[in-house]
Amino acid sequence: SIPYYTVGESGFFEIPEIAGILATLKVLSNPGDELALTTALMSPVVGLDINEMATIKYRAKMSGTRMHEVLDRIQESEIAPGRKERLKEFHQAIRKYLPIRTLVRPSELAEKLVKDLNYAAFLATKDSTGRKTANLRKFIITAKRLDESGVSLRELVRMLNKVGLDDEEQASIE
């Protein structure tokens, strides 16, 4: 019966708002990683539902290509209007940063993605507590710290996959 307040919880890199941006970085690191693409598309970064994801997967299978190659061929009627716009922004960002992914520090790439996708503002509309946007800021700060040690995008993705995903707490909103 003792009252308590939880400041954070484990699993920082698994929470949807962080898993989505991390998966987007994984897609930039390896465009053929369809699991990372699926994670990014179904995360708050884009927010597709299971039926919309199945449509993309089906189109890729029918055309004999990878999923990222059919993103611009999805019909307006196949995706909800708000998500269609987010999908278009996501696809444009991937095409924009794919050629320069090795020339830009991972934290800069993450910041540019957040800006181009208007991700922080989007999260803020879905988050009355401010925790999601605080977590996003914490992720960017963490990426900047790793930049100082000269970590490349591929190394960053590899490190975060190897490190126990429970090692980092969520951002405090006190």
Short mmCIF file of N, CA and C in Angstrom, two decimals:
data_model
loop_
_atom_site.label_atom_id
_atom_site.label_comp_id
_atom_site.label_asym_id
_atom_site.label_seq_id
_atom_site.Cartn_x
_atom_site.Cartn_y
_atom_site.Cartn_z
N SER A 1 0.81 -1.22 0.00
CA SER A 1 0.00 0.00 0.00
C SER A 1 0.84 1.26 0.00
N ILE A 2 2.09 1.15 -0.38
CA ILE A 2 2.96 2.34 -0.44
C ILE A 2 2.84 2.93 -1.84
N PRO A 3 2.46 4.21 -1.95
CA PRO A 3 2.37 4.82 -3.28
C PRO A 3 3.74 4.93 -3.93
N TYR A 4 3.78 4.82 -5.23
CA TYR A 4 5.05 4.93 -5.96
C TYR A 4 4.82 5.60 -7.30
N TYR A 5 5.94 6.02 -7.91
CA TYR A 5 5.91 6.68 -9.22
C TYR A 5 7.01 6.06 -10.06
N THR A 6 6.67 5.57 -11.23
CA THR A 6 7.66 4.97 -12.12
C THR A 6 8.22 6.04 -13.03
N VAL A 7 9.54 6.24 -12.99
CA VAL A 7 10.18 7.25 -13.83
C VAL A 7 10.39 6.70 -15.22
N GLY A 8 10.78 5.49 -15.33
CA GLY A 8 11.02 4.88 -16.65
C GLY A 8 10.89 3.38 -16.53
N GLU A 9 10.94 2.72 -17.64
CA GLU A 9 10.88 1.27 -17.64
C GLU A 9 11.88 0.76 -18.64
N SER A 10 12.17 -0.52 -18.58
CA SER A 10 13.18 -1.07 -19.48
C SER A 10 12.61 -1.30 -20.87
N GLY A 11 13.48 -1.62 -21.79
CA GLY A 11 13.04 -1.89 -23.15
C GLY A 11 12.97 -0.66 -24.02
N PHE A 12 13.84 0.30 -23.78
CA PHE A 12 13.81 1.59 -24.48
C PHE A 12 13.79 1.43 -26.00
N PHE A 13 14.64 0.57 -26.54
CA PHE A 13 14.75 0.44 -27.99
C PHE A 13 13.61 -0.39 -28.59
N GLU A 14 12.77 -0.96 -27.74
CA GLU A 14 11.62 -1.74 -28.22
C GLU A 14 10.32 -0.96 -28.23
N ILE A 15 10.27 0.20 -27.57
CA ILE A 15 9.01 0.95 -27.55
C ILE A 15 8.73 1.47 -28.95
N PRO A 16 7.47 1.51 -29.35
CA PRO A 16 7.12 1.78 -30.75
C PRO A 16 7.75 3.02 -31.36
N GLU A 17 7.76 4.14 -30.65
CA GLU A 17 8.30 5.37 -31.25
C GLU A 17 9.80 5.29 -31.51
N ILE A 18 10.52 4.49 -30.72
CA ILE A 18 11.97 4.33 -30.92
C ILE A 18 12.24 3.19 -31.89
N ALA A 19 11.51 2.09 -31.75
CA ALA A 19 11.69 0.96 -32.66
C ALA A 19 11.44 1.40 -34.10
N GLY A 20 10.49 2.31 -34.30
CA GLY A 20 10.17 2.79 -35.64
C GLY A 20 11.30 3.58 -36.28
N ILE A 21 11.86 4.52 -35.54
CA ILE A 21 12.95 5.34 -36.10
C ILE A 21 14.22 4.50 -36.25
N LEU A 22 14.45 3.58 -35.30
CA LEU A 22 15.60 2.68 -35.41
C LEU A 22 15.44 1.76 -36.62
N ALA A 23 14.24 1.26 -36.84
CA ALA A 23 13.99 0.40 -38.01
C ALA A 23 14.18 1.19 -39.30
N THR A 24 13.82 2.46 -39.29
CA THR A 24 14.03 3.30 -40.48
C THR A 24 15.52 3.45 -40.76
N LEU A 25 16.32 3.62 -39.72
CA LEU A 25 17.77 3.67 -39.89
C LEU A 25 18.31 2.33 -40.41
N LYS A 26 17.72 1.23 -39.93
CA LYS A 26 18.12 -0.10 -40.42
C LYS A 26 17.83 -0.23 -41.91
N VAL A 27 16.68 0.29 -42.34
CA VAL A 27 16.33 0.24 -43.76
C VAL A 27 17.35 1.03 -44.57
N LEU A 28 17.76 2.17 -44.06
CA LEU A 28 18.78 2.96 -44.77
C LEU A 28 20.12 2.22 -44.80
N SER A 29 20.42 1.52 -43.72
CA SER A 29 21.66 0.77 -43.66
C SER A 29 21.63 -0.42 -44.61
N ASN A 30 20.44 -1.05 -44.73
CA ASN A 30 20.28 -2.22 -45.59
C ASN A 30 18.87 -2.20 -46.19
N PRO A 31 18.70 -1.62 -47.39
CA PRO A 31 17.38 -1.49 -47.99
C PRO A 31 16.67 -2.83 -48.23
N GLY A 32 17.40 -3.91 -48.24
CA GLY A 32 16.81 -5.22 -48.44
C GLY A 32 16.25 -5.85 -47.17
N ASP A 33 16.41 -5.20 -46.04
CA ASP A 33 15.93 -5.72 -44.76
C ASP A 33 14.43 -5.50 -44.66
N GLU A 34 13.66 -6.49 -45.10
CA GLU A 34 12.21 -6.34 -45.15
C GLU A 34 11.56 -6.40 -43.77
N LEU A 35 12.21 -7.05 -42.81
CA LEU A 35 11.70 -7.04 -41.44
C LEU A 35 11.79 -5.62 -40.87
N ALA A 36 12.92 -4.96 -41.09
CA ALA A 36 13.08 -3.58 -40.62
C ALA A 36 12.08 -2.66 -41.33
N LEU A 37 11.87 -2.87 -42.62
CA LEU A 37 10.91 -2.06 -43.37
C LEU A 37 9.50 -2.27 -42.83
N THR A 38 9.14 -3.50 -42.56
CA THR A 38 7.82 -3.80 -42.01
C THR A 38 7.66 -3.13 -40.64
N THR A 39 8.69 -3.23 -39.81
CA THR A 39 8.65 -2.60 -38.48
C THR A 39 8.47 -1.10 -38.61
N ALA A 40 9.22 -0.47 -39.50
CA ALA A 40 9.11 0.98 -39.69
C ALA A 40 7.73 1.37 -40.20
N LEU A 41 7.22 0.62 -41.17
CA LEU A 41 5.92 0.95 -41.75
C LEU A 41 4.76 0.76 -40.78
N MET A 42 4.89 -0.20 -39.87
CA MET A 42 3.80 -0.45 -38.92
C MET A 42 3.98 0.29 -37.60
N SER A 43 5.11 0.98 -37.45
CA SER A 43 5.37 1.76 -36.24
C SER A 43 4.72 3.13 -36.38
N PRO A 44 4.80 3.95 -35.36
CA PRO A 44 4.27 5.31 -35.47
C PRO A 44 4.93 6.16 -36.57
N VAL A 45 6.08 5.74 -37.09
CA VAL A 45 6.73 6.49 -38.16
C VAL A 45 5.77 6.64 -39.34
N VAL A 46 5.09 5.55 -39.71
CA VAL A 46 4.10 5.59 -40.80
C VAL A 46 2.72 5.21 -40.27
N GLY A 47 2.64 4.12 -39.51
CA GLY A 47 1.40 3.74 -38.87
C GLY A 47 0.46 2.88 -39.69
N LEU A 48 1.00 2.10 -40.62
CA LEU A 48 0.14 1.23 -41.42
C LEU A 48 -0.48 0.14 -40.55
N ASP A 49 -1.66 -0.31 -40.94
CA ASP A 49 -2.27 -1.43 -40.23
C ASP A 49 -1.92 -2.72 -40.96
N ILE A 50 -2.36 -3.83 -40.42
CA ILE A 50 -1.99 -5.14 -40.96
C ILE A 50 -2.52 -5.35 -42.39
N ASN A 51 -3.71 -4.84 -42.68
CA ASN A 51 -4.26 -5.00 -44.03
C ASN A 51 -3.47 -4.20 -45.06
N GLU A 52 -3.08 -2.98 -44.69
CA GLU A 52 -2.29 -2.14 -45.60
C GLU A 52 -0.91 -2.76 -45.83
N MET A 53 -0.35 -3.34 -44.77
CA MET A 53 0.95 -4.00 -44.90
C MET A 53 0.83 -5.22 -45.79
N ALA A 54 -0.28 -5.96 -45.66
CA ALA A 54 -0.49 -7.14 -46.50
C ALA A 54 -0.61 -6.73 -47.97
N THR A 55 -1.22 -5.57 -48.24
CA THR A 55 -1.34 -5.07 -49.61
C THR A 55 0.04 -4.81 -50.20
N ILE A 56 0.91 -4.17 -49.43
CA ILE A 56 2.27 -3.89 -49.90
C ILE A 56 3.02 -5.19 -50.16
N LYS A 57 2.92 -6.11 -49.23
CA LYS A 57 3.59 -7.40 -49.38
C LYS A 57 3.07 -8.14 -50.61
N TYR A 58 1.77 -8.12 -50.82
CA TYR A 58 1.16 -8.78 -51.97
C TYR A 58 1.65 -8.14 -53.28
N ARG A 59 1.65 -6.81 -53.34
CA ARG A 59 2.13 -6.12 -54.55
C ARG A 59 3.58 -6.48 -54.86
N ALA A 60 4.41 -6.54 -53.82
CA ALA A 60 5.82 -6.89 -54.02
C ALA A 60 5.94 -8.32 -54.55
N LYS A 61 5.17 -9.21 -53.99
CA LYS A 61 5.22 -10.61 -54.42
C LYS A 61 4.75 -10.74 -55.87
N MET A 62 3.65 -10.07 -56.23
CA MET A 62 3.11 -10.16 -57.59
C MET A 62 4.05 -9.54 -58.63
N SER A 63 4.79 -8.51 -58.22
CA SER A 63 5.69 -7.86 -59.18
C SER A 63 7.09 -8.48 -59.15
N GLY A 64 7.33 -9.41 -58.22
CA GLY A 64 8.63 -10.06 -58.14
C GLY A 64 9.73 -9.14 -57.67
N THR A 65 9.37 -8.11 -56.88
CA THR A 65 10.35 -7.15 -56.37
C THR A 65 10.30 -7.11 -54.85
N ARG A 66 11.16 -6.29 -54.29
CA ARG A 66 11.18 -6.08 -52.85
C ARG A 66 10.11 -5.06 -52.47
N MET A 67 9.74 -5.09 -51.19
CA MET A 67 8.66 -4.20 -50.72
C MET A 67 8.99 -2.73 -50.94
N HIS A 68 10.23 -2.31 -50.67
CA HIS A 68 10.54 -0.88 -50.79
C HIS A 68 10.41 -0.38 -52.22
N GLU A 69 10.44 -1.29 -53.19
CA GLU A 69 10.32 -0.89 -54.59
C GLU A 69 8.87 -0.66 -55.03
N VAL A 70 7.91 -1.09 -54.23
CA VAL A 70 6.50 -0.91 -54.62
C VAL A 70 5.79 0.16 -53.80
N LEU A 71 6.49 0.81 -52.90
CA LEU A 71 5.84 1.79 -52.03
C LEU A 71 5.18 2.93 -52.81
N ASP A 72 5.78 3.31 -53.91
CA ASP A 72 5.19 4.41 -54.69
C ASP A 72 4.08 3.95 -55.63
N ARG A 73 3.83 2.65 -55.68
CA ARG A 73 2.78 2.12 -56.57
C ARG A 73 1.49 1.79 -55.83
N ILE A 74 1.44 2.09 -54.56
CA ILE A 74 0.24 1.80 -53.78
C ILE A 74 -0.85 2.81 -54.14
N GLN A 75 -2.05 2.31 -54.38
CA GLN A 75 -3.18 3.15 -54.78
C GLN A 75 -3.74 3.93 -53.58
N GLU A 76 -4.31 5.09 -53.87
CA GLU A 76 -4.94 5.92 -52.83
C GLU A 76 -5.98 5.13 -52.05
N SER A 77 -6.75 4.31 -52.73
CA SER A 77 -7.85 3.58 -52.10
C SER A 77 -7.37 2.44 -51.19
N GLU A 78 -6.10 2.06 -51.31
CA GLU A 78 -5.60 0.92 -50.55
C GLU A 78 -5.07 1.30 -49.16
N ILE A 79 -4.90 2.59 -48.93
CA ILE A 79 -4.34 3.06 -47.65
C ILE A 79 -5.17 4.24 -47.17
N ALA A 80 -5.39 4.29 -45.87
CA ALA A 80 -6.15 5.40 -45.28
C ALA A 80 -5.47 6.73 -45.62
N PRO A 81 -6.23 7.79 -45.86
CA PRO A 81 -5.68 9.07 -46.32
C PRO A 81 -4.50 9.62 -45.50
N GLY A 82 -4.61 9.68 -44.19
CA GLY A 82 -3.51 10.20 -43.37
C GLY A 82 -2.26 9.34 -43.46
N ARG A 83 -2.47 8.05 -43.49
CA ARG A 83 -1.33 7.13 -43.58
C ARG A 83 -0.71 7.14 -44.97
N LYS A 84 -1.51 7.38 -45.99
CA LYS A 84 -0.98 7.45 -47.36
C LYS A 84 0.03 8.60 -47.45
N GLU A 85 -0.30 9.73 -46.83
CA GLU A 85 0.61 10.88 -46.85
C GLU A 85 1.89 10.56 -46.07
N ARG A 86 1.75 9.89 -44.92
CA ARG A 86 2.93 9.52 -44.13
C ARG A 86 3.79 8.50 -44.90
N LEU A 87 3.15 7.57 -45.62
CA LEU A 87 3.88 6.60 -46.42
C LEU A 87 4.66 7.31 -47.53
N LYS A 88 4.03 8.28 -48.15
CA LYS A 88 4.70 9.04 -49.22
C LYS A 88 5.91 9.79 -48.66
N GLU A 89 5.75 10.44 -47.50
CA GLU A 89 6.87 11.16 -46.87
C GLU A 89 7.99 10.19 -46.51
N PHE A 90 7.62 9.02 -45.98
CA PHE A 90 8.60 8.01 -45.61
C PHE A 90 9.40 7.56 -46.83
N HIS A 91 8.69 7.24 -47.90
CA HIS A 91 9.34 6.76 -49.12
C HIS A 91 10.26 7.83 -49.70
N GLN A 92 9.83 9.08 -49.70
CA GLN A 92 10.67 10.18 -50.20
C GLN A 92 11.93 10.32 -49.34
N ALA A 93 11.78 10.21 -48.02
CA ALA A 93 12.94 10.32 -47.13
C ALA A 93 13.93 9.19 -47.37
N ILE A 94 13.42 7.98 -47.55
CA ILE A 94 14.32 6.84 -47.82
C ILE A 94 15.08 7.08 -49.12
N ARG A 95 14.37 7.48 -50.16
CA ARG A 95 15.03 7.74 -51.45
C ARG A 95 16.04 8.89 -51.34
N LYS A 96 15.72 9.89 -50.54
CA LYS A 96 16.60 11.06 -50.38
C LYS A 96 17.90 10.70 -49.66
N TYR A 97 17.80 9.90 -48.58
CA TYR A 97 18.97 9.64 -47.74
C TYR A 97 19.72 8.37 -48.09
N LEU A 98 19.15 7.50 -48.87
CA LEU A 98 19.84 6.27 -49.24
C LEU A 98 21.19 6.54 -49.92
N PRO A 99 21.26 7.44 -50.90
CA PRO A 99 22.55 7.67 -51.56
C PRO A 99 23.61 8.32 -50.67
N ILE A 100 23.21 9.03 -49.63
CA ILE A 100 24.19 9.75 -48.80
C ILE A 100 24.33 9.16 -47.40
N ARG A 101 23.76 7.99 -47.18
CA ARG A 101 23.74 7.41 -45.83
C ARG A 101 25.13 7.19 -45.23
N THR A 102 26.13 6.95 -46.06
CA THR A 102 27.48 6.72 -45.53
C THR A 102 28.25 8.03 -45.35
N LEU A 103 27.72 9.12 -45.87
CA LEU A 103 28.41 10.40 -45.78
C LEU A 103 27.95 11.26 -44.61
N VAL A 104 26.87 10.84 -43.95
CA VAL A 104 26.27 11.61 -42.88
C VAL A 104 26.37 10.81 -41.58
N ARG A 105 26.67 11.49 -40.49
CA ARG A 105 26.72 10.81 -39.19
C ARG A 105 25.34 10.25 -38.84
N PRO A 106 25.29 9.10 -38.16
CA PRO A 106 24.00 8.49 -37.82
C PRO A 106 23.04 9.42 -37.09
N SER A 107 23.55 10.22 -36.14
CA SER A 107 22.65 11.11 -35.40
C SER A 107 22.09 12.20 -36.31
N GLU A 108 22.90 12.69 -37.25
CA GLU A 108 22.41 13.68 -38.21
C GLU A 108 21.33 13.06 -39.11
N LEU A 109 21.57 11.85 -39.50
CA LEU A 109 20.61 11.13 -40.33
C LEU A 109 19.29 10.96 -39.58
N ALA A 110 19.39 10.55 -38.31
CA ALA A 110 18.18 10.40 -37.49
C ALA A 110 17.46 11.73 -37.34
N GLU A 111 18.20 12.81 -37.09
CA GLU A 111 17.59 14.13 -36.95
C GLU A 111 16.92 14.58 -38.25
N LYS A 112 17.57 14.33 -39.37
CA LYS A 112 17.00 14.71 -40.66
C LYS A 112 15.72 13.92 -40.95
N LEU A 113 15.74 12.64 -40.62
CA LEU A 113 14.54 11.82 -40.80
C LEU A 113 13.39 12.33 -39.93
N VAL A 114 13.69 12.63 -38.68
CA VAL A 114 12.67 13.14 -37.76
C VAL A 114 12.08 14.44 -38.30
N LYS A 115 12.94 15.29 -38.84
CA LYS A 115 12.47 16.56 -39.37
C LYS A 115 11.65 16.36 -40.64
N ASP A 116 12.18 15.59 -41.60
CA ASP A 116 11.49 15.38 -42.87
C ASP A 116 10.14 14.67 -42.70
N LEU A 117 10.08 13.78 -41.72
CA LEU A 117 8.84 13.05 -41.49
C LEU A 117 7.91 13.79 -40.53
N ASN A 118 8.39 14.94 -40.02
CA ASN A 118 7.62 15.71 -39.04
C ASN A 118 7.21 14.79 -37.89
N TYR A 119 8.15 13.93 -37.52
CA TYR A 119 7.88 12.85 -36.58
C TYR A 119 7.63 13.34 -35.16
N ALA A 120 8.42 14.30 -34.70
CA ALA A 120 8.24 14.81 -33.33
C ALA A 120 6.86 15.43 -33.16
N ALA A 121 6.44 16.22 -34.14
CA ALA A 121 5.12 16.86 -34.08
C ALA A 121 4.02 15.80 -34.15
N PHE A 122 4.21 14.80 -35.00
CA PHE A 122 3.23 13.73 -35.11
C PHE A 122 3.10 12.99 -33.78
N LEU A 123 4.24 12.67 -33.15
CA LEU A 123 4.19 11.98 -31.86
C LEU A 123 3.51 12.84 -30.80
N ALA A 124 3.78 14.14 -30.84
CA ALA A 124 3.20 15.05 -29.85
C ALA A 124 1.68 15.04 -29.90
N THR A 125 1.11 14.87 -31.10
CA THR A 125 -0.35 14.85 -31.21
C THR A 125 -0.95 13.57 -30.64
N LYS A 126 -0.14 12.53 -30.52
CA LYS A 126 -0.61 11.24 -30.02
C LYS A 126 -0.21 10.98 -28.57
N ASP A 127 0.38 12.01 -27.92
CA ASP A 127 1.02 11.79 -26.63
C ASP A 127 0.69 12.91 -25.66
N SER A 128 -0.28 12.69 -24.79
CA SER A 128 -0.67 13.74 -23.84
C SER A 128 0.33 13.90 -22.70
N THR A 129 1.14 12.87 -22.43
CA THR A 129 2.09 12.94 -21.32
C THR A 129 3.43 13.56 -21.71
N GLY A 130 3.75 13.56 -23.01
CA GLY A 130 5.05 14.06 -23.45
C GLY A 130 6.13 13.00 -23.43
N ARG A 131 5.81 11.79 -23.01
CA ARG A 131 6.82 10.74 -22.89
C ARG A 131 7.38 10.33 -24.25
N LYS A 132 6.54 10.21 -25.27
CA LYS A 132 7.01 9.75 -26.57
C LYS A 132 8.01 10.74 -27.18
N THR A 133 7.70 12.02 -27.09
CA THR A 133 8.63 13.01 -27.65
C THR A 133 9.90 13.08 -26.81
N ALA A 134 9.78 12.88 -25.49
CA ALA A 134 10.98 12.85 -24.63
C ALA A 134 11.85 11.64 -24.99
N ASN A 135 11.21 10.50 -25.26
CA ASN A 135 11.96 9.31 -25.68
C ASN A 135 12.68 9.56 -27.01
N LEU A 136 12.01 10.23 -27.93
CA LEU A 136 12.63 10.54 -29.22
C LEU A 136 13.85 11.43 -29.03
N ARG A 137 13.71 12.46 -28.19
CA ARG A 137 14.87 13.34 -27.90
C ARG A 137 16.01 12.54 -27.28
N LYS A 138 15.67 11.63 -26.37
CA LYS A 138 16.69 10.81 -25.73
C LYS A 138 17.40 9.92 -26.75
N PHE A 139 16.66 9.38 -27.70
CA PHE A 139 17.26 8.56 -28.75
C PHE A 139 18.27 9.37 -29.56
N ILE A 140 17.89 10.59 -29.93
CA ILE A 140 18.79 11.46 -30.71
C ILE A 140 20.04 11.78 -29.90
N ILE A 141 19.88 12.07 -28.63
CA ILE A 141 21.03 12.36 -27.76
C ILE A 141 21.94 11.14 -27.65
N THR A 142 21.35 9.97 -27.52
CA THR A 142 22.13 8.72 -27.46
C THR A 142 22.91 8.52 -28.76
N ALA A 143 22.26 8.76 -29.89
CA ALA A 143 22.94 8.63 -31.19
C ALA A 143 24.08 9.63 -31.30
N LYS A 144 23.89 10.85 -30.79
CA LYS A 144 24.96 11.86 -30.83
C LYS A 144 26.16 11.41 -30.00
N ARG A 145 25.89 10.80 -28.85
CA ARG A 145 26.99 10.30 -28.01
C ARG A 145 27.78 9.22 -28.75
N LEU A 146 27.07 8.37 -29.48
CA LEU A 146 27.76 7.32 -30.24
C LEU A 146 28.54 7.91 -31.41
N ASP A 147 28.06 9.03 -31.96
CA ASP A 147 28.79 9.72 -33.04
C ASP A 147 30.18 10.13 -32.58
N GLU A 148 30.28 10.54 -31.33
CA GLU A 148 31.56 11.00 -30.80
C GLU A 148 32.62 9.91 -30.84
N SER A 149 32.18 8.67 -30.80
CA SER A 149 33.14 7.56 -30.88
C SER A 149 33.37 7.10 -32.31
N GLY A 150 32.80 7.83 -33.28
CA GLY A 150 33.04 7.54 -34.69
C GLY A 150 32.27 6.34 -35.23
N VAL A 151 31.11 6.07 -34.70
CA VAL A 151 30.31 4.92 -35.12
C VAL A 151 29.60 5.23 -36.44
N SER A 152 29.70 4.31 -37.39
CA SER A 152 28.98 4.46 -38.66
C SER A 152 27.54 4.00 -38.49
N LEU A 153 26.72 4.27 -39.49
CA LEU A 153 25.32 3.86 -39.45
C LEU A 153 25.20 2.35 -39.28
N ARG A 154 25.94 1.61 -40.09
CA ARG A 154 25.89 0.15 -40.02
C ARG A 154 26.35 -0.35 -38.64
N GLU A 155 27.42 0.30 -38.09
CA GLU A 155 27.91 -0.09 -36.77
C GLU A 155 26.89 0.26 -35.68
N LEU A 156 26.24 1.41 -35.82
CA LEU A 156 25.22 1.82 -34.86
C LEU A 156 24.10 0.79 -34.82
N VAL A 157 23.61 0.41 -35.97
CA VAL A 157 22.53 -0.57 -36.06
C VAL A 157 22.99 -1.89 -35.46
N ARG A 158 24.20 -2.31 -35.79
CA ARG A 158 24.74 -3.57 -35.27
C ARG A 158 24.89 -3.52 -33.75
N MET A 159 25.42 -2.39 -33.24
CA MET A 159 25.60 -2.24 -31.79
C MET A 159 24.27 -2.31 -31.06
N LEU A 160 23.28 -1.61 -31.57
CA LEU A 160 21.99 -1.59 -30.89
C LEU A 160 21.28 -2.93 -30.99
N ASN A 161 21.60 -3.73 -32.00
CA ASN A 161 21.04 -5.09 -32.09
C ASN A 161 21.72 -6.02 -31.10
N LYS A 162 23.04 -5.85 -30.89
CA LYS A 162 23.79 -6.72 -30.00
C LYS A 162 23.57 -6.38 -28.53
N VAL A 163 23.51 -5.09 -28.24
CA VAL A 163 23.33 -4.66 -26.86
C VAL A 163 21.99 -5.16 -26.37
N GLY A 164 21.93 -5.54 -25.13
CA GLY A 164 20.63 -5.91 -24.57
C GLY A 164 19.68 -4.74 -24.69
N LEU A 165 18.55 -4.97 -25.31
CA LEU A 165 17.61 -3.88 -25.55
C LEU A 165 16.98 -3.37 -24.27
N ASP A 166 17.21 -4.05 -23.17
CA ASP A 166 16.65 -3.61 -21.90
C ASP A 166 17.62 -2.73 -21.13
N ASP A 167 18.80 -2.44 -21.69
CA ASP A 167 19.82 -1.69 -20.96
C ASP A 167 19.47 -0.23 -20.74
N GLU A 168 18.66 0.34 -21.56
CA GLU A 168 18.36 1.77 -21.50
C GLU A 168 16.94 1.98 -21.00
N GLU A 169 16.79 2.95 -20.09
CA GLU A 169 15.45 3.29 -19.60
C GLU A 169 14.79 4.33 -20.50
N GLN A 170 13.47 4.40 -20.44
CA GLN A 170 12.76 5.44 -21.14
C GLN A 170 13.09 6.79 -20.52
N ALA A 171 12.85 7.84 -21.29
CA ALA A 171 13.13 9.18 -20.81
C ALA A 171 12.21 9.54 -19.65
N SER A 172 12.75 10.28 -18.71
CA SER A 172 11.95 10.75 -17.59
C SER A 172 11.14 11.95 -18.03
N ILE A 173 9.90 12.03 -17.56
CA ILE A 173 9.06 13.17 -17.91
C ILE A 173 8.74 14.01 -16.68
N GLU A 174 9.55 13.86 -15.66
CA GLU A 174 9.34 14.66 -14.44
C GLU A 174 9.56 16.13 -14.71
#
